[in-house]
PDB file of C-alpha atoms in Angstrom:
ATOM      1  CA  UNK K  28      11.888 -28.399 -19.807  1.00  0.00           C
ATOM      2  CA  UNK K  29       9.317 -25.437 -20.633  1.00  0.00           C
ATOM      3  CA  UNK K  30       5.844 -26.922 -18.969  1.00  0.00           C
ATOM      4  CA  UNK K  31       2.424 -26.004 -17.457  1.00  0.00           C
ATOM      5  CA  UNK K  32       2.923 -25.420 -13.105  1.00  0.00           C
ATOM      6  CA  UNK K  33       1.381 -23.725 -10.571  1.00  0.00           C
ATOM      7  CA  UNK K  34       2.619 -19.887  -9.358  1.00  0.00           C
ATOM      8  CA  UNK K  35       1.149 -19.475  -5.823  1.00  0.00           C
ATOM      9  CA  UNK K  36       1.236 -15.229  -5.201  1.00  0.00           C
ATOM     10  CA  UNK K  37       1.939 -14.965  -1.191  1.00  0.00           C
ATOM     11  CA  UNK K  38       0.506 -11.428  -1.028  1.00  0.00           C
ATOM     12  CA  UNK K  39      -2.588 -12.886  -1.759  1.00  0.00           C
ATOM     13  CA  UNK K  40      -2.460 -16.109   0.188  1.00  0.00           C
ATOM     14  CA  UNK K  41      -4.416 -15.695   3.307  1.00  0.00           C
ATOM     15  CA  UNK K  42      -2.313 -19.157   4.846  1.00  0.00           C
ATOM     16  CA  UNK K  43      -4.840 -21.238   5.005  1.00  0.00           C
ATOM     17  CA  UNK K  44      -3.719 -24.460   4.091  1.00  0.00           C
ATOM     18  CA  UNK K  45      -6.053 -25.581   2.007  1.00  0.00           C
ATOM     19  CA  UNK K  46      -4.243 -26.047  -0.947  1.00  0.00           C
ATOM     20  CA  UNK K  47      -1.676 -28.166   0.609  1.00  0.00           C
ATOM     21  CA  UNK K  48      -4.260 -30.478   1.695  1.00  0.00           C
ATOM     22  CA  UNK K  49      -5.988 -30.546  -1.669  1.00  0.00           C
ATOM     23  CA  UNK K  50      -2.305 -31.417  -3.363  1.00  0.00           C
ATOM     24  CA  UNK K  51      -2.286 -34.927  -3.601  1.00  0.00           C
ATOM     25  CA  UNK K  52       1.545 -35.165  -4.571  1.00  0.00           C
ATOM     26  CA  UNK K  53       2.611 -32.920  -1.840  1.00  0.00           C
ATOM     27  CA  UNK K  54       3.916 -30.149  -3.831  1.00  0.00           C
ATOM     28  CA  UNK K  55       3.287 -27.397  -1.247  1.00  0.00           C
ATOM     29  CA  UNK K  56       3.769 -26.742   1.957  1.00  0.00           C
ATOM     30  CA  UNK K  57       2.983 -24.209   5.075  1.00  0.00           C
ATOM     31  CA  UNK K  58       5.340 -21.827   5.753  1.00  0.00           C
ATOM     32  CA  UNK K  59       5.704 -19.309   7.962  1.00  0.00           C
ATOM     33  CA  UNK K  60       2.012 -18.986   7.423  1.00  0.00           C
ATOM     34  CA  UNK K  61       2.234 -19.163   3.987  1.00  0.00           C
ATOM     35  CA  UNK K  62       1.360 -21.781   1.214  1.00  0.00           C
ATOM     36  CA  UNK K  63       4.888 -22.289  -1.512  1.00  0.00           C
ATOM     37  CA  UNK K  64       5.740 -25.123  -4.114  1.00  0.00           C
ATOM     38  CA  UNK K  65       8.470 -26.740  -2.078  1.00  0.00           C
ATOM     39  CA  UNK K  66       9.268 -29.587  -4.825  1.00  0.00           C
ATOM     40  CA  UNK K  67       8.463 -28.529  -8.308  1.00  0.00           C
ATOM     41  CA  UNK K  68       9.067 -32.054  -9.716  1.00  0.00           C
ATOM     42  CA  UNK K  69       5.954 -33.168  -7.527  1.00  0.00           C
ATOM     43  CA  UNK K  70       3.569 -30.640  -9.045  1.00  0.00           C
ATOM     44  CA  UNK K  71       1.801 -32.272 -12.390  1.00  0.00           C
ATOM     45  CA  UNK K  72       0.431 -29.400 -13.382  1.00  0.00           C
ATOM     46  CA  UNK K  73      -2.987 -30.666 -13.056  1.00  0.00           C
ATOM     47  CA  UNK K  74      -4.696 -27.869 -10.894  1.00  0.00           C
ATOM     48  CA  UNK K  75      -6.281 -29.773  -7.524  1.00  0.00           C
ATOM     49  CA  UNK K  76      -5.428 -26.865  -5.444  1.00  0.00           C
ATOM     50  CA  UNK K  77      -7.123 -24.116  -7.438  1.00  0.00           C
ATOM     51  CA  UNK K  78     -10.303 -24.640  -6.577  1.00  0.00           C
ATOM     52  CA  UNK K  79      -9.583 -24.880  -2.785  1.00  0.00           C
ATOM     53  CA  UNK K  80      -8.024 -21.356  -2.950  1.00  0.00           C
ATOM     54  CA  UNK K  81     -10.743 -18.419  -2.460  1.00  0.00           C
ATOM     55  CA  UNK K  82      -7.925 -15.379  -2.849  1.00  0.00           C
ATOM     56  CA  UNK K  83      -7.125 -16.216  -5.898  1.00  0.00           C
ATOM     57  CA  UNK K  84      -3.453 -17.122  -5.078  1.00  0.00           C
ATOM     58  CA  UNK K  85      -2.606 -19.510  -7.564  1.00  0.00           C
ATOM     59  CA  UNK K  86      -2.492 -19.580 -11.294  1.00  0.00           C
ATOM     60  CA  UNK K  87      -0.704 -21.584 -14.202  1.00  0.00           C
ATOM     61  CA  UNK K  88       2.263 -20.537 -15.773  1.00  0.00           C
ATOM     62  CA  UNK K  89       4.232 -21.920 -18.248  1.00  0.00           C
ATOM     63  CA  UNK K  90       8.271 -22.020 -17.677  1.00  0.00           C
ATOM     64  CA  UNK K  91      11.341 -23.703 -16.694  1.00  0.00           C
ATOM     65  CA  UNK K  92      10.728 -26.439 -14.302  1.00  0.00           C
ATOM     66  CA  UNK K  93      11.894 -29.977 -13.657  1.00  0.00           C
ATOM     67  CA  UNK K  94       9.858 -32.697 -15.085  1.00  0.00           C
ATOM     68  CA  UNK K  95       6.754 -34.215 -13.086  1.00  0.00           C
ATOM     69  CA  UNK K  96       8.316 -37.138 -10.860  1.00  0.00           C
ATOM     70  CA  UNK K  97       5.660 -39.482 -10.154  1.00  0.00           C
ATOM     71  CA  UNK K  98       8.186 -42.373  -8.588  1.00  0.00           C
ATOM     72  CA  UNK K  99       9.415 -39.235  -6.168  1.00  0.00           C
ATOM     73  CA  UNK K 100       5.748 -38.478  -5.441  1.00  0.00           C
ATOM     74  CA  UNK K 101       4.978 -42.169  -4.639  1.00  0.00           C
ATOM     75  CA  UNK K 102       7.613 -42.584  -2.411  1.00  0.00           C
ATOM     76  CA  UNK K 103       6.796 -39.449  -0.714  1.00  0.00           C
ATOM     77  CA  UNK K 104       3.205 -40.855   0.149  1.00  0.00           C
ATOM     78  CA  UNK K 105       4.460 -43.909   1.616  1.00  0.00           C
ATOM     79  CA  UNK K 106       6.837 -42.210   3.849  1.00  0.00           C
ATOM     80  CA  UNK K 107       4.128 -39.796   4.748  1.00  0.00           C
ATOM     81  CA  UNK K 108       1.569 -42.464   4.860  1.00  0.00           C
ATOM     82  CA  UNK K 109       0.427 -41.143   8.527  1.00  0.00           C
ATOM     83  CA  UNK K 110      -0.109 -37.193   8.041  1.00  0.00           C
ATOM     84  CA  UNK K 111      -1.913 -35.154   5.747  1.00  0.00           C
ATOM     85  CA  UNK K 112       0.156 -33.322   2.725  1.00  0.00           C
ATOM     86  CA  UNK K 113       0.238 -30.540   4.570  1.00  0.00           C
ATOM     87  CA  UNK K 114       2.227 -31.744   7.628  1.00  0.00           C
ATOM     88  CA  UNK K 115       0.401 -29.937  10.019  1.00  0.00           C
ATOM     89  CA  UNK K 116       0.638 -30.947  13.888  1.00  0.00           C
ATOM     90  CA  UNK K 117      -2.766 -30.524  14.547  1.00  0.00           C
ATOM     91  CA  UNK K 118      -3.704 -33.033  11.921  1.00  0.00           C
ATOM     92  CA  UNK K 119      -2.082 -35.536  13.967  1.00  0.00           C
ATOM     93  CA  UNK K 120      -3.695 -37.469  16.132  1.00  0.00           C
ATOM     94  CA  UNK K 121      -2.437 -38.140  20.021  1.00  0.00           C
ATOM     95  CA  UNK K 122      -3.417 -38.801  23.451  1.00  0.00           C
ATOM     96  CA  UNK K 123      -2.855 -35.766  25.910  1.00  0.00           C
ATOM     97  CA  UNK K 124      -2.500 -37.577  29.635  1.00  0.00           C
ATOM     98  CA  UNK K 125      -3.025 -35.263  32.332  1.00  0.00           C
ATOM     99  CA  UNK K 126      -2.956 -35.472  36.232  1.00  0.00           C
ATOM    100  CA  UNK K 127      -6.627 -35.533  37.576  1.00  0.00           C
ATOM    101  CA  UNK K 128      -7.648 -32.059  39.111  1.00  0.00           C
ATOM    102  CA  UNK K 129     -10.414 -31.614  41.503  1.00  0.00           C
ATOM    103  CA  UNK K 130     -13.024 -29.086  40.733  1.00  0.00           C
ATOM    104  CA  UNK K 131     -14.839 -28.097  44.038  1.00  0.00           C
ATOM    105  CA  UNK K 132     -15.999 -24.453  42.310  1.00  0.00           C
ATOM    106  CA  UNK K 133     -17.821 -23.877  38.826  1.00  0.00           C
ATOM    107  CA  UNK K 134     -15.500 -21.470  36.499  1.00  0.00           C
ATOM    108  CA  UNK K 135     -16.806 -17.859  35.492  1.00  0.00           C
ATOM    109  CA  UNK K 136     -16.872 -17.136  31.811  1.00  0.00           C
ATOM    110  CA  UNK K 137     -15.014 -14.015  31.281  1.00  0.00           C
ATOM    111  CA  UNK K 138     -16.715 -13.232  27.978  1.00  0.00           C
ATOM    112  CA  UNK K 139     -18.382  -9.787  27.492  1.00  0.00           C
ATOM    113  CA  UNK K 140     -19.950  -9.649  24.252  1.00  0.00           C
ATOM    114  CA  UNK K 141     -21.831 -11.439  21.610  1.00  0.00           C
ATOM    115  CA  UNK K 142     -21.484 -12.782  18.784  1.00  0.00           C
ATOM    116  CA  UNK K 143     -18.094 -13.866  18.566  1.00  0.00           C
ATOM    117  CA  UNK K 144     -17.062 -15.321  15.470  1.00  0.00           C
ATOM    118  CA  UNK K 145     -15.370 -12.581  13.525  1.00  0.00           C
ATOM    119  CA  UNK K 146     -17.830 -12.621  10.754  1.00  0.00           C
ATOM    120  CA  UNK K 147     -20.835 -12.807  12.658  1.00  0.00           C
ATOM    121  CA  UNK K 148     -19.615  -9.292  14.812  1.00  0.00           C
ATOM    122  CA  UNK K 149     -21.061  -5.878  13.265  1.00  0.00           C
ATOM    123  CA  UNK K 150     -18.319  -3.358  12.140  1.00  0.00           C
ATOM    124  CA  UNK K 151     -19.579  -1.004  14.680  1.00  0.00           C
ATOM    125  CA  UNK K 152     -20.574  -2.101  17.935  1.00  0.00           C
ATOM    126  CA  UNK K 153     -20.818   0.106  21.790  1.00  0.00           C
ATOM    127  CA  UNK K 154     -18.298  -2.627  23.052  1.00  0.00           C
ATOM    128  CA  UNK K 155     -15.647  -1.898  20.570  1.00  0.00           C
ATOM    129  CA  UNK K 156     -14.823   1.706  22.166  1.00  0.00           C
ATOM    130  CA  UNK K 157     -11.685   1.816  23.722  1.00  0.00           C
ATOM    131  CA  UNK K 158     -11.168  -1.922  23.400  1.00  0.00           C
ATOM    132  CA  UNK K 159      -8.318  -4.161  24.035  1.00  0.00           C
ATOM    133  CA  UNK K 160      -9.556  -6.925  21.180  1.00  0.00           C
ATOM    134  CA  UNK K 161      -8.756 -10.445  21.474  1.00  0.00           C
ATOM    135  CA  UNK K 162      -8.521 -12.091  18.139  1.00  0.00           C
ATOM    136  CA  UNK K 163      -8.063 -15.945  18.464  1.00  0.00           C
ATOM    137  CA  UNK K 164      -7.738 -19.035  16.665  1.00  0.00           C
ATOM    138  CA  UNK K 165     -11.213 -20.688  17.865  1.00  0.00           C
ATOM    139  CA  UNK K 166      -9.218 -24.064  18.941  1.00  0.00           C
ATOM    140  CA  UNK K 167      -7.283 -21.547  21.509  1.00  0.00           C
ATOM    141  CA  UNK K 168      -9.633 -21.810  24.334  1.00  0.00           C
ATOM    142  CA  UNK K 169     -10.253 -25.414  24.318  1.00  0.00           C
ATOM    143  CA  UNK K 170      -6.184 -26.318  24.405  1.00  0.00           C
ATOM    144  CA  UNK K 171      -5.386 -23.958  27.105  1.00  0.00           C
ATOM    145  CA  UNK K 172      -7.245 -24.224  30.119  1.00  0.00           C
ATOM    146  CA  UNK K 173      -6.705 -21.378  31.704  1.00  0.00           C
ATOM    147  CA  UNK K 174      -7.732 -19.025  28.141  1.00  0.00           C
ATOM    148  CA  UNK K 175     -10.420 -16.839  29.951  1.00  0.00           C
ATOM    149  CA  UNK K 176      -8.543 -15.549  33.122  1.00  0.00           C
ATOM    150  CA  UNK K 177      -5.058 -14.947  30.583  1.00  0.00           C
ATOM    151  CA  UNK K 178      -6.773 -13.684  27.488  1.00  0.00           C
ATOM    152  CA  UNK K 179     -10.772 -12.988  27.278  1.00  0.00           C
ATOM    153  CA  UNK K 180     -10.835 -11.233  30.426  1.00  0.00           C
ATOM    154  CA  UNK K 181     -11.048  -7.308  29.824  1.00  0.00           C
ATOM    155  CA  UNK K 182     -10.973  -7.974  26.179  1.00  0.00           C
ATOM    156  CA  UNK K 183     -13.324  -7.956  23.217  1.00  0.00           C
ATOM    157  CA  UNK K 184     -13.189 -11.372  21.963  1.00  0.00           C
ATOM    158  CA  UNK K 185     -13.240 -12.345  18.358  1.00  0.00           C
ATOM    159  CA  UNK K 186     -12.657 -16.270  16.720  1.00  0.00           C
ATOM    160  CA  UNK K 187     -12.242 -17.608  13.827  1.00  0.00           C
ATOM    161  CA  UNK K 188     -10.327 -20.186  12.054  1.00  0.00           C
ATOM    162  CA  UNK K 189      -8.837 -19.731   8.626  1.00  0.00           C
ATOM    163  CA  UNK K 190      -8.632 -23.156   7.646  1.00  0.00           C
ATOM    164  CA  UNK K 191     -12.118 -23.932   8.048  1.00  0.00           C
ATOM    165  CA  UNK K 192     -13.408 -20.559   7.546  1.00  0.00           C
ATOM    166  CA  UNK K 193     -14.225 -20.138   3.798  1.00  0.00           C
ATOM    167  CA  UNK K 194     -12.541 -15.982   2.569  1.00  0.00           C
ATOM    168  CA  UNK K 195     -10.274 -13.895   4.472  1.00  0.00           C
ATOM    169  CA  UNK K 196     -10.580 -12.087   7.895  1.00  0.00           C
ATOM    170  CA  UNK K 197      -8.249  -8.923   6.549  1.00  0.00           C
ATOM    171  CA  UNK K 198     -11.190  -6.978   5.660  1.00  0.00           C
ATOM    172  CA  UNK K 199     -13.699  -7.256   8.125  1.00  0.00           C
ATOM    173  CA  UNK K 200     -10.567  -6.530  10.928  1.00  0.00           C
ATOM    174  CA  UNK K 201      -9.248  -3.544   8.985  1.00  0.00           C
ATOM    175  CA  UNK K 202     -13.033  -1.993   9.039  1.00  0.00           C
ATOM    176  CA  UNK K 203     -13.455  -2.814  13.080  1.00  0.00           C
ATOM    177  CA  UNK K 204      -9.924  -1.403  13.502  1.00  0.00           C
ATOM    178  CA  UNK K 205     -10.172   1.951  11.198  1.00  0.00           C
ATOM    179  CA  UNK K 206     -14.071   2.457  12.581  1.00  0.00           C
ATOM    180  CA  UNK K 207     -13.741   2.134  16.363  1.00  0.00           C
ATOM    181  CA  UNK K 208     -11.284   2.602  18.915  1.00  0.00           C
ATOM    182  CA  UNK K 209      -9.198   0.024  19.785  1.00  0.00           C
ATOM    183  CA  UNK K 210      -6.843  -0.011  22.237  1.00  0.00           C
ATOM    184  CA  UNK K 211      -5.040  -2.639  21.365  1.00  0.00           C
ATOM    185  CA  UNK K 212      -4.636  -6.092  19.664  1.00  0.00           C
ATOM    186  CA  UNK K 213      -3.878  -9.531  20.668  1.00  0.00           C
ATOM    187  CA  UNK K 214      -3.476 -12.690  18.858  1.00  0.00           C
ATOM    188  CA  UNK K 215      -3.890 -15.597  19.790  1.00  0.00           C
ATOM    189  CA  UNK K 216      -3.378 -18.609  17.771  1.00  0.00           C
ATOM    190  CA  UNK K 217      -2.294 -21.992  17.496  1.00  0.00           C
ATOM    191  CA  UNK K 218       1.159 -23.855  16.654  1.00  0.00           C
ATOM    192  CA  UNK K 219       0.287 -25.302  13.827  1.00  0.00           C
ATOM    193  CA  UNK K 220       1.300 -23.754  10.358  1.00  0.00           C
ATOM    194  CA  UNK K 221      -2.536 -22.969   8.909  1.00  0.00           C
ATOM    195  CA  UNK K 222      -3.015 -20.569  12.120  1.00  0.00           C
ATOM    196  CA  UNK K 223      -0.618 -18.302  10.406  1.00  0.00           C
ATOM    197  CA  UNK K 224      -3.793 -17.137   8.364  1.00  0.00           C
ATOM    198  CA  UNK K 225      -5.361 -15.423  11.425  1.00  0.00           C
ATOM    199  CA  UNK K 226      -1.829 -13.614  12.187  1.00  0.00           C
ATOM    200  CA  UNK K 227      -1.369 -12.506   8.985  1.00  0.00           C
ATOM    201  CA  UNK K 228      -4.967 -11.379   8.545  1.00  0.00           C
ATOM    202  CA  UNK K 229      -4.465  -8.999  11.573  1.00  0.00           C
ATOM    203  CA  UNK K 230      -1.209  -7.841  10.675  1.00  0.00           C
ATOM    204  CA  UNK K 231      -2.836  -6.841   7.051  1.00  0.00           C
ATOM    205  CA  UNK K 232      -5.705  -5.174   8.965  1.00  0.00           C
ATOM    206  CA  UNK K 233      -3.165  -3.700  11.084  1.00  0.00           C
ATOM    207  CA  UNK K 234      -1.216  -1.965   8.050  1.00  0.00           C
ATOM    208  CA  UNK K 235      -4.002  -0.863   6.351  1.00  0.00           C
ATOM    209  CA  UNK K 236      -6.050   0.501   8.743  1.00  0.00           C
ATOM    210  CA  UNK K 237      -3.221   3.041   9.554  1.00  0.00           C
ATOM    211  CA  UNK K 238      -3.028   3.601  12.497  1.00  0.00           C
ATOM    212  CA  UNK K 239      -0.544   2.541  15.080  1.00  0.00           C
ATOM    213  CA  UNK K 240      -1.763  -0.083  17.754  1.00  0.00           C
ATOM    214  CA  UNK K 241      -0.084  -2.390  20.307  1.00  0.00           C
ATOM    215  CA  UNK K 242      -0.307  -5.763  19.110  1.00  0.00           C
ATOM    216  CA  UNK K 243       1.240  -8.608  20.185  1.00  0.00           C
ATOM    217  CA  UNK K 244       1.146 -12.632  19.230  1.00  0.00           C
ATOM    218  CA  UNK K 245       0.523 -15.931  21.475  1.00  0.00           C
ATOM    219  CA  UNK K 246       1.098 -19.013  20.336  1.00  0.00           C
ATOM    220  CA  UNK K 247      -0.396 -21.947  22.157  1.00  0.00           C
ATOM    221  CA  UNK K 248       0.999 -25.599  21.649  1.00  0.00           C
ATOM    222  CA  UNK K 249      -1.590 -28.516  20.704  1.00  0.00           C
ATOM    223  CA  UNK K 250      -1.196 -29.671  24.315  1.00  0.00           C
ATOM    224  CA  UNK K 251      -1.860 -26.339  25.767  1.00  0.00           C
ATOM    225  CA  UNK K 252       1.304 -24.560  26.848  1.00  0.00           C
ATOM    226  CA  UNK K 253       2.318 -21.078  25.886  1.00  0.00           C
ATOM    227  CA  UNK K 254       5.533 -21.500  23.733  1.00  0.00           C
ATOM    228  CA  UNK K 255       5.593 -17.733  22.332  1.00  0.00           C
TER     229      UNK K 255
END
């Protein structure tokens, strides 16, 4: 049947995951940092997600597309009665047990510069010469306990987090990238699917900016192991 449905545009979704959550049938989904209508019949055309998305990724179209299943979407929402629609780990709530550690020495912070959240940092700063940057999911250093020996030491550090954070980090990284210079570029972000927004926002700086640049990406499970 010919009806009204969403069209999500991934060049322009920054993977936030904000639309998923704002989908009350649980028509989209994360994936591979990127927001896509997974299940067609659950989208009613209706438009919640639009106003969650600030690129400007989806519109309405009208086509082809299976008819609106509300019994699906019902069922759906009882199965998934415990998570959010987007199905993202770090939504879920669990106990972390750890063995007790004795502290006998305070820790040094390893941080060199401030401010730190990406969109607080000027474009052009003295610490940005010949920098290694660190750009990290903000949750980073609280899962993994060990984050300013392994990654803010020797490096610029900038946070953020894209599914909190309201626009997109692309532009304000491709300006510190193409105006200073940096020495290289890690990542580091979290497992769950809504981190892909800070990943992809560097690799867009990355690409734009030019130039070529070592960058790598760390991903850090919710209970605060490296797993890539």
């Amino acid at each position: 049947m010919i009806r009204k449905i969403i069209r999500i545009d991934e060049e322009k979704c920054n993977g936030c995951g904000l639309c998923a959550e704002a989908c009350h049938e649980g028509a989209i989904e994360m994936i591979n940092g990127k927001a896509r209508l997974t299940r067609e019949d659950y989208c009613d055309g209706l438009g919640d997600c639009l106003p969650s998305c600030h690129t400007n990724a989806i519109t309405f179209e009208e086509r082809e597309a299976p008819a609106y299943n509300e019994e699906a979407v019902l069922a759906a929402k009882q199965k998934k009665a415990t998570k959010l629609p987007c199905g993202c780990p770090g939504t879920q709530s669990k106990a972390i047990k750890r063995e007790a550690v004795s502290v006998s020495a305070p820790i040094t912070s390893q941080l060199s510069q401030w401010p730190v959240q990406i969109k607080l940092v000027p474009i052009n700063a003295p610490y940005f010469d010949n920098a290694n940057l660190l750009v990290a999911a903000d949750c980073t250093a609280f899962a993994y306990g060990n984050f300013h020996n392994e990654f803010i030491r020797n490096h610029i550090t900038l946070i953020g987090c894209p599914k909190l954070d309201d626009g997109d980090y692309a532009e304000k990284l491709t300006q510190i990238i193409m105006n200073n210079n940096i020495k290289s570029v890690t990542v580091a972000r979290m497992e769950v699917p809504c981190c892909g927004g800070i990943e992809n926002a560097v690799k867009r700086a990355l690409q734009t900016s030019g130039k070529f640049i070592p960058w790598r990406v760390v991903t850090i499970s919710t209970d605060g192991r490296i797993i890539d």
